[in-house]
Coordinates of N, CA, C and O in Angstrom, one line a residue:
M1 N 3.7 -4.9 38.5 CA 2.5 -5.4 37.8 C 1.3 -5.1 38.7 O 1.2 -5.3 39.9
Q2 N 0.2 -4.7 38.0 CA -1.0 -4.3 38.7 C -1.9 -5.6 38.8 O -2.0 -6.3 37.8
H3 N -2.5 -5.7 39.9 CA -3.5 -6.8 40.1 C -4.9 -6.2 40.1 O -5.3 -5.5 41.0
W4 N -5.6 -6.4 39.1 CA -7.0 -5.9 38.9 C -7.9 -6.9 39.5 O -7.8 -8.1 39.4
H5 N -8.9 -6.4 40.1 CA -10.0 -7.3 40.6 C -10.8 -7.7 39.4 O -11.0 -7.0 38.5
P6 N -11.3 -8.9 39.4 CA -12.0 -9.4 38.3 C -13.3 -8.6 38.0 O -13.6 -8.4 36.8
E7 N -13.9 -8.0 39.0 CA -15.1 -7.2 38.7 C -14.7 -6.0 38.0 O -15.5 -5.5 37.1
K8 N -13.6 -5.3 38.3 CA -13.2 -4.1 37.6 C -12.8 -4.4 36.2 O -13.1 -3.6 35.3
L9 N -12.2 -5.5 35.9 CA -11.8 -5.9 34.6 C -13.0 -6.2 33.7 O -13.1 -5.7 32.6
V10 N -14.0 -6.9 34.3 CA -15.3 -7.1 33.6 C -16.0 -5.8 33.3 O -16.5 -5.6 32.2
E11 N -16.0 -4.9 34.2 CA -16.7 -3.6 34.1 C -16.0 -2.8 32.9 O -16.7 -2.2 32.1
T12 N -14.7 -2.8 32.9 CA -14.0 -2.0 31.8 C -14.3 -2.6 30.5 O -14.5 -1.9 29.5
R13 N -14.2 -4.0 30.4 CA -14.5 -4.6 29.1 C -16.0 -4.4 28.7 O -16.2 -4.2 27.5
R14 N -16.9 -4.3 29.6 CA -18.3 -4.1 29.3 C -18.4 -2.6 28.8 O -19.2 -2.4 27.8
D15 N -17.7 -1.7 29.4 CA -17.8 -0.3 28.9 C -17.2 -0.2 27.5 O -17.8 0.5 26.7
D16 N -16.1 -0.9 27.2 CA -15.5 -0.8 25.9 C -16.5 -1.4 24.9 O -16.7 -0.9 23.8
F17 N -17.1 -2.5 25.3 CA -18.1 -3.2 24.4 C -19.3 -2.3 24.1 O -19.7 -2.1 23.0
R18 N -19.8 -1.6 25.1 CA -20.9 -0.7 25.0 C -20.5 0.5 24.0 O -21.3 0.9 23.2
R19 N -19.3 1.1 24.2 CA -18.9 2.1 23.3 C -18.8 1.7 21.9 O -19.1 2.4 20.9
E20 N -18.3 0.5 21.7 CA -18.1 -0.1 20.3 C -19.5 -0.3 19.7 O -19.7 0.1 18.5
I21 N -20.5 -0.8 20.4 CA -21.8 -0.9 19.9 C -22.4 0.4 19.6 O -23.1 0.6 18.5
E22 N -22.3 1.4 20.4 CA -22.8 2.7 20.1 C -22.2 3.3 18.8 O -22.9 3.9 18.0
Q23 N -20.9 3.1 18.7 CA -20.2 3.6 17.5 C -20.8 2.9 16.2 O -21.1 3.5 15.2
L24 N -21.0 1.6 16.3 CA -21.5 0.9 15.2 C -23.0 1.3 14.8 O -23.4 1.4 13.7
N25 N -23.8 1.6 15.9 CA -25.1 2.1 15.7 C -25.1 3.4 15.0 O -26.0 3.7 14.1
L26 N -24.2 4.3 15.4 CA -24.1 5.6 14.8 C -23.7 5.5 13.3 O -24.3 6.2 12.5
V27 N -22.8 4.6 13.0 CA -22.4 4.5 11.6 C -23.5 3.9 10.8 O -23.8 4.4 9.7
R28 N -24.3 2.9 11.4 CA -25.4 2.4 10.6 C -26.5 3.4 10.4 O -27.1 3.5 9.4
E29 N -26.7 4.2 11.4 CA -27.7 5.3 11.3 C -27.3 6.3 10.2 O -28.2 6.8 9.5
A30 N -26.0 6.6 10.2 CA -25.6 7.6 9.2 C -25.6 7.1 7.8 O -25.9 7.9 6.9
T31 N -25.5 5.8 7.6 CA -25.5 5.3 6.2 C -26.8 4.8 5.8 O -27.0 4.6 4.6
S32 N -27.8 4.7 6.7 CA -29.1 4.2 6.3 C -29.9 5.3 5.6 O -29.7 6.5 5.8
D33 N -30.8 5.0 4.7 CA -31.6 5.9 3.9 C -32.9 6.2 4.7 O -33.6 7.1 4.4
Y34 N -33.2 5.5 5.7 CA -34.4 5.6 6.5 C -34.5 7.0 7.2 O -35.5 7.7 7.2
G35 N -33.4 7.4 7.7 CA -33.3 8.7 8.5 C -33.3 9.9 7.6 O -33.5 11.0 8.0
T36 N -33.0 9.7 6.3 CA -32.9 10.8 5.4 C -34.1 11.0 4.5 O -33.9 11.4 3.3
R37 N -35.3 10.6 4.9 CA -36.4 10.8 4.1 C -36.7 12.3 3.9 O -36.7 13.0 4.9
R38 N -36.9 12.6 2.7 CA -37.1 14.1 2.4 C -38.6 14.3 2.0 O -39.2 13.4 1.4
S39 N -39.1 15.4 2.3 CA -40.5 15.7 1.9 C -40.5 16.0 0.4 O -39.5 16.2 -0.3
W40 N -41.7 16.0 -0.2 CA -41.9 16.2 -1.6 C -41.4 17.6 -2.0 O -40.7 17.7 -3.0
M41 N -41.6 18.6 -1.1 CA -41.1 19.9 -1.4 C -39.6 20.0 -1.5 O -39.0 20.6 -2.4
K42 N -38.9 19.3 -0.6 CA -37.5 19.3 -0.6 C -36.9 18.7 -1.9 O -36.0 19.1 -2.4
V43 N -37.6 17.6 -2.3 CA -37.1 16.9 -3.5 C -37.3 17.8 -4.7 O -36.4 17.9 -5.5
Q44 N -38.5 18.4 -4.8 CA -38.7 19.3 -5.9 C -37.8 20.5 -5.9 O -37.3 20.9 -7.0
L45 N -37.4 21.1 -4.8 CA -36.5 22.2 -4.8 C -35.1 21.7 -5.2 O -34.4 22.4 -5.9
H46 N -34.7 20.5 -4.8 CA -33.4 20.0 -5.2 C -33.4 19.8 -6.7 O -32.4 20.1 -7.3
N47 N -34.4 19.2 -7.2 CA -34.5 19.0 -8.7 C -34.5 20.3 -9.4 O -33.8 20.4 -10.5
L48 N -35.2 21.3 -8.9 CA -35.2 22.7 -9.6 C -33.7 23.3 -9.5 O -33.3 23.8 -10.5
G49 N -33.1 23.2 -8.4 CA -31.7 23.7 -8.3 C -30.8 23.0 -9.3 O -29.9 23.6 -9.9
H50 N -30.9 21.7 -9.4 CA -30.1 20.9 -10.3 C -30.3 21.3 -11.7 O -29.4 21.5 -12.5
W51 N -31.6 21.5 -12.1 CA -32.0 22.0 -13.4 C -31.4 23.3 -13.7 O -30.8 23.6 -14.8
M52 N -31.5 24.3 -12.7 CA -30.9 25.6 -12.9 C -29.4 25.6 -13.1 O -28.9 26.3 -14.0
I53 N -28.7 24.7 -12.4 CA -27.3 24.7 -12.5 C -26.9 24.1 -13.9 O -26.0 24.7 -14.6
T54 N -27.5 23.1 -14.4 CA -27.2 22.5 -15.7 C -27.5 23.4 -16.8 O -26.8 23.6 -17.8
T55 N -28.7 24.1 -16.7 CA -29.1 25.1 -17.7 C -28.1 26.2 -17.8 O -27.7 26.7 -18.9
G56 N -27.7 26.7 -16.6 CA -26.7 27.8 -16.6 C -25.4 27.5 -17.1 O -24.8 28.2 -17.9
E57 N -24.9 26.2 -16.9 CA -23.7 25.8 -17.5 C -23.8 25.7 -19.0 O -22.8 26.1 -19.7
R58 N -24.9 25.2 -19.5 CA -25.0 25.1 -20.9 C -25.1 26.5 -21.6 O -24.5 26.7 -22.6
L59 N -25.8 27.4 -20.9 CA -25.9 28.8 -21.5 C -24.5 29.5 -21.4 O -24.1 30.2 -22.4
H60 N -23.8 29.2 -20.4 CA -22.4 29.8 -20.3 C -21.5 29.3 -21.4 O -20.8 30.1 -22.0
K61 N -21.6 28.0 -21.7 CA -20.8 27.4 -22.8 C -21.2 28.0 -24.1 O -20.4 28.2 -25.0
R62 N -22.5 28.2 -24.3 CA -23.1 28.6 -25.6 C -22.7 30.1 -25.9 O -22.4 30.4 -27.0
Y63 N -22.8 30.9 -24.9 CA -22.6 32.4 -25.1 C -21.3 32.9 -24.6 O -21.1 34.1 -24.6
Q64 N -20.4 32.1 -24.2 CA -19.1 32.6 -23.8 C -18.3 33.0 -25.0 O -18.3 32.4 -26.1
A65 N -17.6 34.1 -24.8 CA -16.7 34.6 -25.9 C -15.6 33.6 -26.2 O -15.0 33.0 -25.3
P66 N -15.3 33.4 -27.5 CA -14.3 32.4 -27.8 C -12.9 32.9 -27.4 O -12.7 34.1 -27.3
E67 N -12.0 32.0 -27.2 CA -10.7 32.4 -26.8 C -10.0 33.0 -28.0 O -10.2 32.5 -29.2
P68 N -9.2 34.0 -27.8 CA -8.5 34.6 -29.0 C -7.5 33.7 -29.5 O -6.8 32.9 -28.8
L69 N -7.3 33.7 -30.8 CA -6.2 32.9 -31.4 C -4.9 33.4 -31.1 O -4.7 34.6 -30.9
P70 N -3.9 32.5 -31.0 CA -2.5 33.0 -30.8 C -2.1 33.9 -32.0 O -2.6 33.7 -33.1
R71 N -1.1 34.8 -31.7 CA -0.7 35.7 -32.7 C -0.2 35.0 -34.0 O -0.3 35.5 -35.1
S72 N 0.5 33.9 -33.8 CA 1.1 33.2 -35.0 C 0.0 32.6 -35.9 O 0.3 32.3 -37.1
Y73 N -1.2 32.4 -35.5 CA -2.2 31.8 -36.3 C -3.2 32.8 -36.9 O -4.2 32.4 -37.5
Q74 N -3.1 34.1 -36.7 CA -4.1 35.1 -37.1 C -4.1 35.3 -38.6 O -5.1 35.7 -39.1
G75 N -3.1 35.0 -39.2 CA -3.0 35.2 -40.7 C -2.1 34.2 -41.3 O -1.5 33.4 -40.7
S76 N -2.1 34.2 -42.6 CA -1.3 33.3 -43.4 C 0.2 33.8 -43.4 O 1.1 33.1 -43.8
T77 N 0.4 35.1 -43.1 CA 1.8 35.6 -43.1 C 2.4 35.5 -41.8 O 1.7 35.3 -40.8
L78 N 3.7 35.5 -41.7 CA 4.4 35.4 -40.5 C 4.3 36.6 -39.6 O 4.2 37.7 -40.2
A79 N 4.2 36.5 -38.4 CA 4.1 37.6 -37.5 C 5.5 38.2 -37.4 O 6.5 37.6 -37.2
R80 N 5.5 39.6 -37.5 CA 6.8 40.3 -37.4 C 6.8 41.3 -36.3 O 6.0 41.9 -35.9

């Protein structure tokens, strides 16, 4: 069994506590909106990109060639 000096034990607990506080501060900083303030130009570029993507998807759906019908549905007669 190891006999630790009380000073060493207090020091290790203090280091663990300090690391835990630093980790909580990093998590709080990462989830806060304060650090992620964007300039007006960045917001406008983001909105433009989003608009371009949605418009492109709508155009793709509108002008995409239709899927060919299965052979059995092409006419009223049976496929031979």
